[in-house]
Each structure stands twice: as C-alpha cells, then as structure tokens.
Tab-separated table of C-alpha atoms and ligand atoms in Angstrom:
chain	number	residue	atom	x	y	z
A	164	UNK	CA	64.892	120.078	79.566
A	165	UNK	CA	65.066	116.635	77.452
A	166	UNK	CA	61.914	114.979	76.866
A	167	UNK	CA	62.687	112.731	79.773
A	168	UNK	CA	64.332	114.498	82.630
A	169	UNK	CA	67.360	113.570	84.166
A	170	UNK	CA	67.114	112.371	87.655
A	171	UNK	CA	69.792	112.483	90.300
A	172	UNK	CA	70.253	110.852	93.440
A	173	UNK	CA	72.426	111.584	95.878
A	174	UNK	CA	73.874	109.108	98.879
A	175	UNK	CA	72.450	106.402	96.308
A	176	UNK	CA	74.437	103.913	97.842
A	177	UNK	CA	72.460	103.947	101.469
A	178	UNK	CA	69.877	102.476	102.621
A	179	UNK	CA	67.234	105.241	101.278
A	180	UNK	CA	69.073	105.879	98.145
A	181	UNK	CA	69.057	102.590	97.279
A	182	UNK	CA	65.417	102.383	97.896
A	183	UNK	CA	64.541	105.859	95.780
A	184	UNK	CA	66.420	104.373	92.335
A	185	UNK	CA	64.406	101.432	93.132
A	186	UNK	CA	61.220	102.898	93.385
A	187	UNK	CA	62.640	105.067	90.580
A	188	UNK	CA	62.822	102.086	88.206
A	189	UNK	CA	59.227	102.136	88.415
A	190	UNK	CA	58.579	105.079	86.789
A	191	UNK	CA	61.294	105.543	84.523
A	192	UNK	CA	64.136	104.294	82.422
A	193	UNK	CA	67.099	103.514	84.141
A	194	UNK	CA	69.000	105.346	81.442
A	195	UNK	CA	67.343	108.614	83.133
A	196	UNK	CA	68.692	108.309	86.367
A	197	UNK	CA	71.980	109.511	87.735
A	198	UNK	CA	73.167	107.682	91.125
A	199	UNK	CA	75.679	109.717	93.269
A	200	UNK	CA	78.037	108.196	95.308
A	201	UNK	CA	80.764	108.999	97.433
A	202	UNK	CA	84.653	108.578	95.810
A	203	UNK	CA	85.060	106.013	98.854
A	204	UNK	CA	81.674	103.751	97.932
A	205	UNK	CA	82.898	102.841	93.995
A	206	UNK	CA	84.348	99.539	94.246
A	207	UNK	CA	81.695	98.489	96.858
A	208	UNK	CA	78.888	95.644	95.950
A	209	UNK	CA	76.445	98.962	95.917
A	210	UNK	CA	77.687	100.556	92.846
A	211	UNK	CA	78.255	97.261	91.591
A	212	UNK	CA	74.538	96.858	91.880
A	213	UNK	CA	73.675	100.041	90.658
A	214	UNK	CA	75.759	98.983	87.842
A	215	UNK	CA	74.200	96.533	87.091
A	216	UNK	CA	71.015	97.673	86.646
A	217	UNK	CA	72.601	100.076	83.567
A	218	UNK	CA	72.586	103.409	85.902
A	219	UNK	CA	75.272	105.441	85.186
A	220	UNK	CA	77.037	106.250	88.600
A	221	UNK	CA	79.046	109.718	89.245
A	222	UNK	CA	81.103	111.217	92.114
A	223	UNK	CA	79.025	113.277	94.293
A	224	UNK	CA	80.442	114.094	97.664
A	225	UNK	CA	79.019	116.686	99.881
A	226	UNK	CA	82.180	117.667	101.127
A	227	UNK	CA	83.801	117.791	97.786
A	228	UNK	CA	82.294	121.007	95.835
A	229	UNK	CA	84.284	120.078	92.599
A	230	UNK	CA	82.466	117.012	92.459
A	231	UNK	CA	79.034	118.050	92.777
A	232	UNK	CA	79.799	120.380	89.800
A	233	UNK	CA	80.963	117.875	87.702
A	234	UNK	CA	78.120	115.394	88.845
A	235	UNK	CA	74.980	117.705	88.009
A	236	UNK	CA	75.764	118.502	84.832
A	237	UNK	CA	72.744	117.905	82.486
A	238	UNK	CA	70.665	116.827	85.464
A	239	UNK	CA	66.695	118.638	85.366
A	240	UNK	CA	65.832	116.948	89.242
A	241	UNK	CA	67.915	116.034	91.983
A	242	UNK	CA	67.409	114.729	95.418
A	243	UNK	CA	69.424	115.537	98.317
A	244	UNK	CA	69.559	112.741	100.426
A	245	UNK	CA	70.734	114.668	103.988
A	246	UNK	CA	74.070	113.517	105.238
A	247	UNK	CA	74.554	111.165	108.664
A	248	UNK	CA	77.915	113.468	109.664
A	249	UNK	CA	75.508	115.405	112.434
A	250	UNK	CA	77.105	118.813	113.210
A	251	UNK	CA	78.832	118.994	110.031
A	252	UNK	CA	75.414	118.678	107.496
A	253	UNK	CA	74.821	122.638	106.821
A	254	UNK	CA	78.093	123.531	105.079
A	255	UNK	CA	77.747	120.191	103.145
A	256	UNK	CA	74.118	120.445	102.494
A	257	UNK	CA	74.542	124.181	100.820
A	258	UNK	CA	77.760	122.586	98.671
A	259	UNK	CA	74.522	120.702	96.632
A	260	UNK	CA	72.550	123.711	96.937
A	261	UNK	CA	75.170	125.807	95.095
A	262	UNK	CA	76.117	123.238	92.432
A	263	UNK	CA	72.193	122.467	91.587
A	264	UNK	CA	72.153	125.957	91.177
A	265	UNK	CA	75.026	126.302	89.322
A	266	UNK	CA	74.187	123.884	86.901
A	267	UNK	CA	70.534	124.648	86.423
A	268	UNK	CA	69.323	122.067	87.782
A	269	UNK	CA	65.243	122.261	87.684
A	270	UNK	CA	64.419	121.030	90.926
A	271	UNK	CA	65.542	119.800	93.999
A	272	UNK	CA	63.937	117.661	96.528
A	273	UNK	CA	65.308	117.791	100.071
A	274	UNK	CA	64.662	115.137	102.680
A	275	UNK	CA	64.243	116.949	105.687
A	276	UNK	CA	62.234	115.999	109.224
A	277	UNK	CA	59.021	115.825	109.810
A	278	UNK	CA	57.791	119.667	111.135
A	279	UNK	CA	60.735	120.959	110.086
A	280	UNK	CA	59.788	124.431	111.146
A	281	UNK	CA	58.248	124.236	114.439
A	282	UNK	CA	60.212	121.211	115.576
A	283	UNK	CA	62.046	121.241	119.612
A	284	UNK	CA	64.180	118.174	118.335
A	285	UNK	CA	67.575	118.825	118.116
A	286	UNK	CA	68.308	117.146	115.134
A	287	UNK	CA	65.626	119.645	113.653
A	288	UNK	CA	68.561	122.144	113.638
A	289	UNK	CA	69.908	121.314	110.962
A	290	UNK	CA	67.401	120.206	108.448
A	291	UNK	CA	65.976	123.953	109.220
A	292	UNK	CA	68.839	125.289	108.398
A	293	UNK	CA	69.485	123.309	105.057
A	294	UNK	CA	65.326	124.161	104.234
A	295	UNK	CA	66.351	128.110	104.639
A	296	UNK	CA	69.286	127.805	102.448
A	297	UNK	CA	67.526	125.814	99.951
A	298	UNK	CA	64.590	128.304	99.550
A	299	UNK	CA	67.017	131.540	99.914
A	300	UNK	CA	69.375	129.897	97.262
A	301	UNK	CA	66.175	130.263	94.192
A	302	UNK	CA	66.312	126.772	93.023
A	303	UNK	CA	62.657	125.671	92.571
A	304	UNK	CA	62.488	123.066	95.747
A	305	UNK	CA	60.653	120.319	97.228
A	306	UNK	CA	60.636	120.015	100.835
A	307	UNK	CA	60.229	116.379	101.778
A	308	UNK	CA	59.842	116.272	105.732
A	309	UNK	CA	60.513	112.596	106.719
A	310	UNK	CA	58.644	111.157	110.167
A	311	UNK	CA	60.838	108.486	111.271
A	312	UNK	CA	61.881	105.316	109.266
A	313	UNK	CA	60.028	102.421	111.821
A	314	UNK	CA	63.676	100.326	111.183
A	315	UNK	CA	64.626	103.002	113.664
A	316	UNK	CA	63.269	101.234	116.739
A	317	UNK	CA	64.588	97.916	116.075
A	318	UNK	CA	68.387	99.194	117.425
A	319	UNK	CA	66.155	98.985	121.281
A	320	UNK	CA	65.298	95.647	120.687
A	321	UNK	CA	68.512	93.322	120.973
A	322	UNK	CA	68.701	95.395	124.538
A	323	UNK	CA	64.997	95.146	125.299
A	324	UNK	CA	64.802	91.356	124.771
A	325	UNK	CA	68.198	90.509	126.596
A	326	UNK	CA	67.063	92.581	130.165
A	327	UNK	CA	63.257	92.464	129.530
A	328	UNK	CA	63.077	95.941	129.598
A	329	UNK	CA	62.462	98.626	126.806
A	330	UNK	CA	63.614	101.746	128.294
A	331	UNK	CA	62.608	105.349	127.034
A	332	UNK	CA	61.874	108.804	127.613
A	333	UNK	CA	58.493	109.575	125.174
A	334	UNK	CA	56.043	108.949	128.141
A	335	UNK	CA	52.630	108.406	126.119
A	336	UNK	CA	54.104	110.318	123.091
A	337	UNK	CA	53.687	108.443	119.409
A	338	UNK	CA	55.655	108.383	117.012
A	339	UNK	CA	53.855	108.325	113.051
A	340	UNK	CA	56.452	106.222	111.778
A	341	UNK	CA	56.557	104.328	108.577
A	342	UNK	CA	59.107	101.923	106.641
A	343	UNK	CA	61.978	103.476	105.038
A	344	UNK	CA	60.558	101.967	101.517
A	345	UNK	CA	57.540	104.007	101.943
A	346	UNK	CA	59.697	107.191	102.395
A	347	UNK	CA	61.961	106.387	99.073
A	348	UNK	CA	58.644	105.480	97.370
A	349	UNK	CA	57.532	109.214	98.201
A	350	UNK	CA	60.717	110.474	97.175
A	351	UNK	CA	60.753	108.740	93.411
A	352	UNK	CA	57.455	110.349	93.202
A	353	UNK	CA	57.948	113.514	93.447
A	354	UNK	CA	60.923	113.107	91.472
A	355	UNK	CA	59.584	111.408	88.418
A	356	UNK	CA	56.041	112.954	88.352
A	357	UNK	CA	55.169	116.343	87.823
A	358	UNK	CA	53.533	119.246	90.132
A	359	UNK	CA	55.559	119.031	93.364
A	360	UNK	CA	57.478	122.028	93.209
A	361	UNK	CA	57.017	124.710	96.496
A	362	UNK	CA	55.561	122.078	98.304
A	363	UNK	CA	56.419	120.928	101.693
A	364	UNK	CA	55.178	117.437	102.064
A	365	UNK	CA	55.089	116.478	106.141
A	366	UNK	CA	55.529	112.672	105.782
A	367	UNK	CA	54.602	110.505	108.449
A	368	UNK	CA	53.181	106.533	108.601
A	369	UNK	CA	49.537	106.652	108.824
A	370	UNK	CA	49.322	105.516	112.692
A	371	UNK	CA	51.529	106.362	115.549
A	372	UNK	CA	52.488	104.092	118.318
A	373	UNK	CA	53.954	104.794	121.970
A	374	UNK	CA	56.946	102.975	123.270
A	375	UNK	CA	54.317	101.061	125.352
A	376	UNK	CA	52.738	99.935	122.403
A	377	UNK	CA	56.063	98.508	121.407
A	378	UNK	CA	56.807	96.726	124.030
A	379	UNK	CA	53.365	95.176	123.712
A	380	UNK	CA	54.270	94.184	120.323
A	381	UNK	CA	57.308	92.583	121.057
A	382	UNK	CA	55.981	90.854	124.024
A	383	UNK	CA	53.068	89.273	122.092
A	384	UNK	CA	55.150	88.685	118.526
A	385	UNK	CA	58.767	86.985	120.727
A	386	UNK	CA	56.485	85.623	123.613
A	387	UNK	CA	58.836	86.927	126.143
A	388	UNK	CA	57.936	89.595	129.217
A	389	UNK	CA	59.319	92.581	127.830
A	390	UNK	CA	57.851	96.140	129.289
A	391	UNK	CA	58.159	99.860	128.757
A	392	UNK	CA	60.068	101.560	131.526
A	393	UNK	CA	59.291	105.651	131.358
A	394	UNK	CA	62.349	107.782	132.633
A	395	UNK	CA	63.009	111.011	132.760
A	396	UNK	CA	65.212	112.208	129.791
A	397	UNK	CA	68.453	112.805	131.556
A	398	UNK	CA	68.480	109.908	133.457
A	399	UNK	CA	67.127	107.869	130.054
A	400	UNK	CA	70.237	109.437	128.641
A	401	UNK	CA	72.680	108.581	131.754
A	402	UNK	CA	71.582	104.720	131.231
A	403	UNK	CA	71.968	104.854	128.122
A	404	UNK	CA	75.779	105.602	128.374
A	405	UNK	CA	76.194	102.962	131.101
A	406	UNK	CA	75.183	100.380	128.543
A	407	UNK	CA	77.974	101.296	125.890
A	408	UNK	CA	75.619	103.831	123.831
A	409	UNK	CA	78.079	106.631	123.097
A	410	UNK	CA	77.518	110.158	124.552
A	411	UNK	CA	76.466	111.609	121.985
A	412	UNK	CA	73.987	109.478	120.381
A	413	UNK	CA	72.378	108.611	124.028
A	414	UNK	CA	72.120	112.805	124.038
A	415	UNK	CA	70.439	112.494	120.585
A	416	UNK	CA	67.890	109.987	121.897
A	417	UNK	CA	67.275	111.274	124.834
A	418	UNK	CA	66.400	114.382	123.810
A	419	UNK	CA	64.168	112.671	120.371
A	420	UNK	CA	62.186	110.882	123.043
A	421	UNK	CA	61.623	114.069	124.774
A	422	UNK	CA	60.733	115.820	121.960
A	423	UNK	CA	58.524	112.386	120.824
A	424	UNK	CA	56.872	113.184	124.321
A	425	UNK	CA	55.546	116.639	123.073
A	426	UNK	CA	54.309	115.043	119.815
A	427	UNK	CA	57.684	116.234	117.267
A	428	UNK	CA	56.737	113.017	115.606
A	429	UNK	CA	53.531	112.700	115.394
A	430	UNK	CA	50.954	113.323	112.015
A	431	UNK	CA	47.972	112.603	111.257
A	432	UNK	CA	47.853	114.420	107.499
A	433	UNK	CA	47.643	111.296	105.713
A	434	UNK	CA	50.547	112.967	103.482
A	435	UNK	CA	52.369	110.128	102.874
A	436	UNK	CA	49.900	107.436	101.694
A	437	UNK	CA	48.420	110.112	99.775
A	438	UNK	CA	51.507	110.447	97.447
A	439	UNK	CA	52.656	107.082	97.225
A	440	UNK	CA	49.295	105.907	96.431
A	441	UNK	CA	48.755	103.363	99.434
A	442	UNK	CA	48.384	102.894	102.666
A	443	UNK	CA	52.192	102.966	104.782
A	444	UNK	CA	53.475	100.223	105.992
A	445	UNK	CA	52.207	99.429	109.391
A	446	UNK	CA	54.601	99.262	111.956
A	447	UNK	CA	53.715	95.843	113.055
A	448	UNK	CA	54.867	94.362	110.245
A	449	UNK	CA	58.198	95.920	110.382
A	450	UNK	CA	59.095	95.158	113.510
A	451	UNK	CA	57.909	91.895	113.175
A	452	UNK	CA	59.463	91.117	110.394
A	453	UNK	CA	62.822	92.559	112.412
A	454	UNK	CA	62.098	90.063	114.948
A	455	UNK	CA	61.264	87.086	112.899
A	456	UNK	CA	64.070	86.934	110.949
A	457	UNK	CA	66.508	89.494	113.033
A	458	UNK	CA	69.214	89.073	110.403
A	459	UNK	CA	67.004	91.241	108.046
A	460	UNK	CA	67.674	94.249	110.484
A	461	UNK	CA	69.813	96.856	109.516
A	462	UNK	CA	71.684	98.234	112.239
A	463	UNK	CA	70.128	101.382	111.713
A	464	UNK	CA	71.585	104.436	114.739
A	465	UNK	CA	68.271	106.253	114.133
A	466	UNK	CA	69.574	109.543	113.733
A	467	UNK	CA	67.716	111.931	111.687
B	525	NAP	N1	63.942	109.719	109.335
B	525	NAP	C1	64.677	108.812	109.961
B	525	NAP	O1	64.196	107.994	110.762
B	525	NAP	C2	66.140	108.742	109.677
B	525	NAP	C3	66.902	107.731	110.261
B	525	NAP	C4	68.251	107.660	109.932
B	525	NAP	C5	68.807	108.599	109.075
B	525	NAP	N2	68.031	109.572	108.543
B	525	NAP	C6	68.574	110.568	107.596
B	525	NAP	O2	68.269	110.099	106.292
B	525	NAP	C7	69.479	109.927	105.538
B	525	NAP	C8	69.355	108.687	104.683
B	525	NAP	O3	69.086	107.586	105.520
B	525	NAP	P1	69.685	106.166	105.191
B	525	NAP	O4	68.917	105.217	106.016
B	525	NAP	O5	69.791	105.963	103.731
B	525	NAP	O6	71.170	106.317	105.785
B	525	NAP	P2	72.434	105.411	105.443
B	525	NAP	O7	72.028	104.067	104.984
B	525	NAP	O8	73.335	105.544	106.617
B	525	NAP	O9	73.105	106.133	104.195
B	525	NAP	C9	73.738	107.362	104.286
B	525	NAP	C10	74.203	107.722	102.908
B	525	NAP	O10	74.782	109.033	102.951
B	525	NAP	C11	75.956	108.970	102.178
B	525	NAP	N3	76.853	110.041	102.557
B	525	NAP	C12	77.361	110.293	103.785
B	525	NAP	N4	78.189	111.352	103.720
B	525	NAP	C13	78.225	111.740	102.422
B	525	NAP	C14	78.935	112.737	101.725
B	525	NAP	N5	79.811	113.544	102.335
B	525	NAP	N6	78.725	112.871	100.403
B	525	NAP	C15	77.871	112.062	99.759
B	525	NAP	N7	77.170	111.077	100.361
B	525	NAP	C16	77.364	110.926	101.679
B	525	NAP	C17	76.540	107.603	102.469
B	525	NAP	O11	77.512	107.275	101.510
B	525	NAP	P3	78.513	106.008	101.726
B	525	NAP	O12	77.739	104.794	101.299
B	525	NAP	O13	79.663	106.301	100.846
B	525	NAP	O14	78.873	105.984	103.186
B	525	NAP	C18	75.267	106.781	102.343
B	525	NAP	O15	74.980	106.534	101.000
B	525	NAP	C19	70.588	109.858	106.583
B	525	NAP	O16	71.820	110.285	106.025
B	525	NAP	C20	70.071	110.783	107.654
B	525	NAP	O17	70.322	112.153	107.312
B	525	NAP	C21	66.715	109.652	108.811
C-alpha cells in the first residue's frame, strides 16, 4: 500500500457519495480519492464538481464488470455505495465484490441496513445477501448498516400538509433516523482512518421518533392541523396507490412501516455518534429545515 491509501467511492455522484468525498476532504488529500461514476453521469454538473475539486473521476458501473476492473486498479479502500435498481442489487453488488478482489483492493466498506441480519424488512433481502457475498468473497470488509437517512420522511410531507393527514402503518414504532451527512461522515471515517476492518457498525441517529411524533412536529413547526392516521399495512399500502404512489414503492412502504412497527429501525447503540465524533443530527432540524425552505428537499423515494 502507498503511504497514503487510495480511496474509492462508488455512486459518487448521489446524494451520499457526494456527501462521503466531502467528508473525505476532511481527512485527506483530494489527490487520494477516486470518485466512481456511472458512464451515463460524466458530462453532468456532478462530475463537473467533483472535477473541480482535483478528484480524479473513473467509470465504475455495477452492471458493467469491465469497468469496475479497470476502475480499482491501485485502489487500497473502497466503498460500495448499494445501488437504488431494487431486485436487481445482488448480481451488481458481487460485480464490485469480484473486481475489489481482483484487484487487491485492501478493504471494502459496504453500506448496508441497519440489523442487517435479523431484519423482517423486505428491503433487508438484499443488503443480506450482498453482506454474505462480501464476507464469503475474503476481501477484508466493513459492514456499515445504515438506519434511515431522516430526508426520507420529507417525501410524506407535500401529501400530509395538502389533506392534513400523515398517513402510516408503524403504529407507535420509531424510527432512529439521522441526516444523510451524518451517515457519509461515518462512511469517510472508516475509510480514511484505521482499525475498522471485521466490524459491523449498526448506524442509527441517536433518538427515534414515531410517525405521531412527526406529525406533531410538523403541526407545531408549519402551524397547520396535520395528524397521524394509523392503518393497517395493506390498506396503508392500497391508499397509497390511490394517490399516484406506484405499486411497488407503496408495497415497499407499507411493508417498512410494518417492519418500523416491530422496531427494524430502531437503535439505541449510540454507534453512530460514536464514530463520527458528535452527536447526529436531530431530526427536528431536518425536517424543519425541509419545511422552512422546502426547495432544499431532495425528492428522496426512501428506499433502502
Ligand atoms: N438508508 C436510507 O434511508 C436510504 C434511503 C435511500 C437510499 N438508500 C440506499 O443508499 C444508496 C445511496 O443513497 P443516495 O441517497 O446517495 O441515493 P441517490 O442519490 O439516489 O444516488 C444513487 C447513486 O447510485 C448510483 N448508481 C445507480 N446505479 C448504479 C450502477 N449500476 N453503477 C454505479 N452507480 C450506480 C447513481 O448513479 P447516477 O448518478 O449515475 O444515477 C447515484 O450516484 C441508495 O442507492 C440506496 O441503496 C438508503
């Protein structure tokens, strides 16, 4: 290994990636890092950005093995950002696997979900299955279980604060979320500092919140008379598709507030203030940023 490691980062041009090489920048050069990004993203202001900041930028697409072997060459540590194409993430997931391994690659951090092993969610499926083929494969790993991002909730809100109702299925369940930042914060750590490898970090904000609590939130941040309606997951699901949310995705979130329900996203280990060195972000302040200035919000589908 050089006397600086080589960092990659995959899926550098979204929202998390973009966050990592920031939080990156912290701790070392830019000429150390590596930003992957797919063929399709290269002329976009993102790479332009990246760029810009004197990171050199290679080809790294999932679905493309030839590029990942090209793209790791010379790199010590690599993160694998998990894909967003739900259903098709395994087979693309173990493409990086094999190339890391293939090129010697040191270590590789994995962002996974929170409880990875024990998990009823369904989008747990697949982040098991990656975590398997990541530890069968021999490459010294890092298993970086993300609660969710809190920018997850703020797709309800438009909804919540045009009917006055925020409707879910997680009953009194909380969910230990924090803000994306503090995720790629946790993720340029382990990267850039030593010690992390064979651990599985179970990252979740430091306090959880039920939907309730939300919808207090909103009501007392917008001023408006919004309340949490509890529903049964199939039926959440049901009006969920009667309000234009595709089939799919209103499956996906009917079945994450179930899970939510039974506590899949709750934590109390303190994991992830521990390793970024601060408190997480409280969720108040994300939201109500997202509500103050609603242009700031990013759209996110809050898959996992
Ligand atoms: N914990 C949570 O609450 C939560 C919420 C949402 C998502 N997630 C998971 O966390 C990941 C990162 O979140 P995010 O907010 O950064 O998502 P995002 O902003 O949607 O970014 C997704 C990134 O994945 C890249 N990508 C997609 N398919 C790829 C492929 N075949 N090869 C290489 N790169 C590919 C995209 O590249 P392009 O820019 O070229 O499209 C983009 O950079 C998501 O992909 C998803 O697995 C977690």
């Amino acid at each position: 290994m050089s006397a600086i490691p080589k960092l990659f980062v995959t899926a550098a041009t979204g929202q998390l990636g973009r966050g990592v090489i920031g939080a990156l920048r912290e701790h070392v050069p830019a000429a150390a890092i590596v930003a992957g990004v797919r063929e399709a993203s290269l002329d976009t202001p993102a790479v332009a950005a990246l760029r810009e900041q004197g990171i050199e930028v290679r080809v790294a697409d999932y679905t493309q093995p030839a590029t990942l072997a090209n793209a790791f060459e010379g790199i010590d540590r690599l993160l694998l950002i998990s894909g967003n194409d739900i259903g098709h993430r395994v087979p693309q997931h173990r493409h990086v696997i094999d190339a890391a391994k293939a090129a010697g690659v040191t270590l590789l951090a994995y962002t996974s979900i929170l409880h990875a092993d024990t998990s009823p969610l369904f989008l747990a499926e697949e982040h098991r299955d990656t975590e398997q083929a990541l530890i069968a494969s021999g490459v010294p790993y890092v298993l970086l279980r993300n609660g969710w991002y809190t920018e997850v909730f703020t797709w309800r809100l438009p909804a919540a604060l045009a009917s006055g109702v925020l409707a879910g299925a997680s009953g009194e369940g909380r969910t230990s979320s924090a803000a994306r930042a503090d995720y790629a914060r946790a993720a340029a750590v382990v990267l850039a500092t030593e010690g992390h490898a064979g651990q599985v970090y179970e990252l979740a904000g430091d306090a959880g919140f039920t939907l309730g609590e939300l919808a207090a939130l909103v009501r007392k941040v917008t001023g408006k008379p919004i309340v949490y309606h509890d529903m049964a997951p199939a039926a959440f699901r049901d009006a969920s598709v009667e309000q234009g949310v595709p089939e799919p995705f209103a499956r996906i979130l009917s079945d994450t507030d179930a899970g939510v329900a039974q506590g899949a996203l709750f934590d109390t280990s303190g994991t992830l203030s521990r390793l970024i060195g601060r408190p997480t972000t409280p969720y108040q302040d994300t939201i109500g940023a997202f509500l103050t200035t609603p242009s700031d919000g990013d759209g996110n589908t809050g898959h996992g």
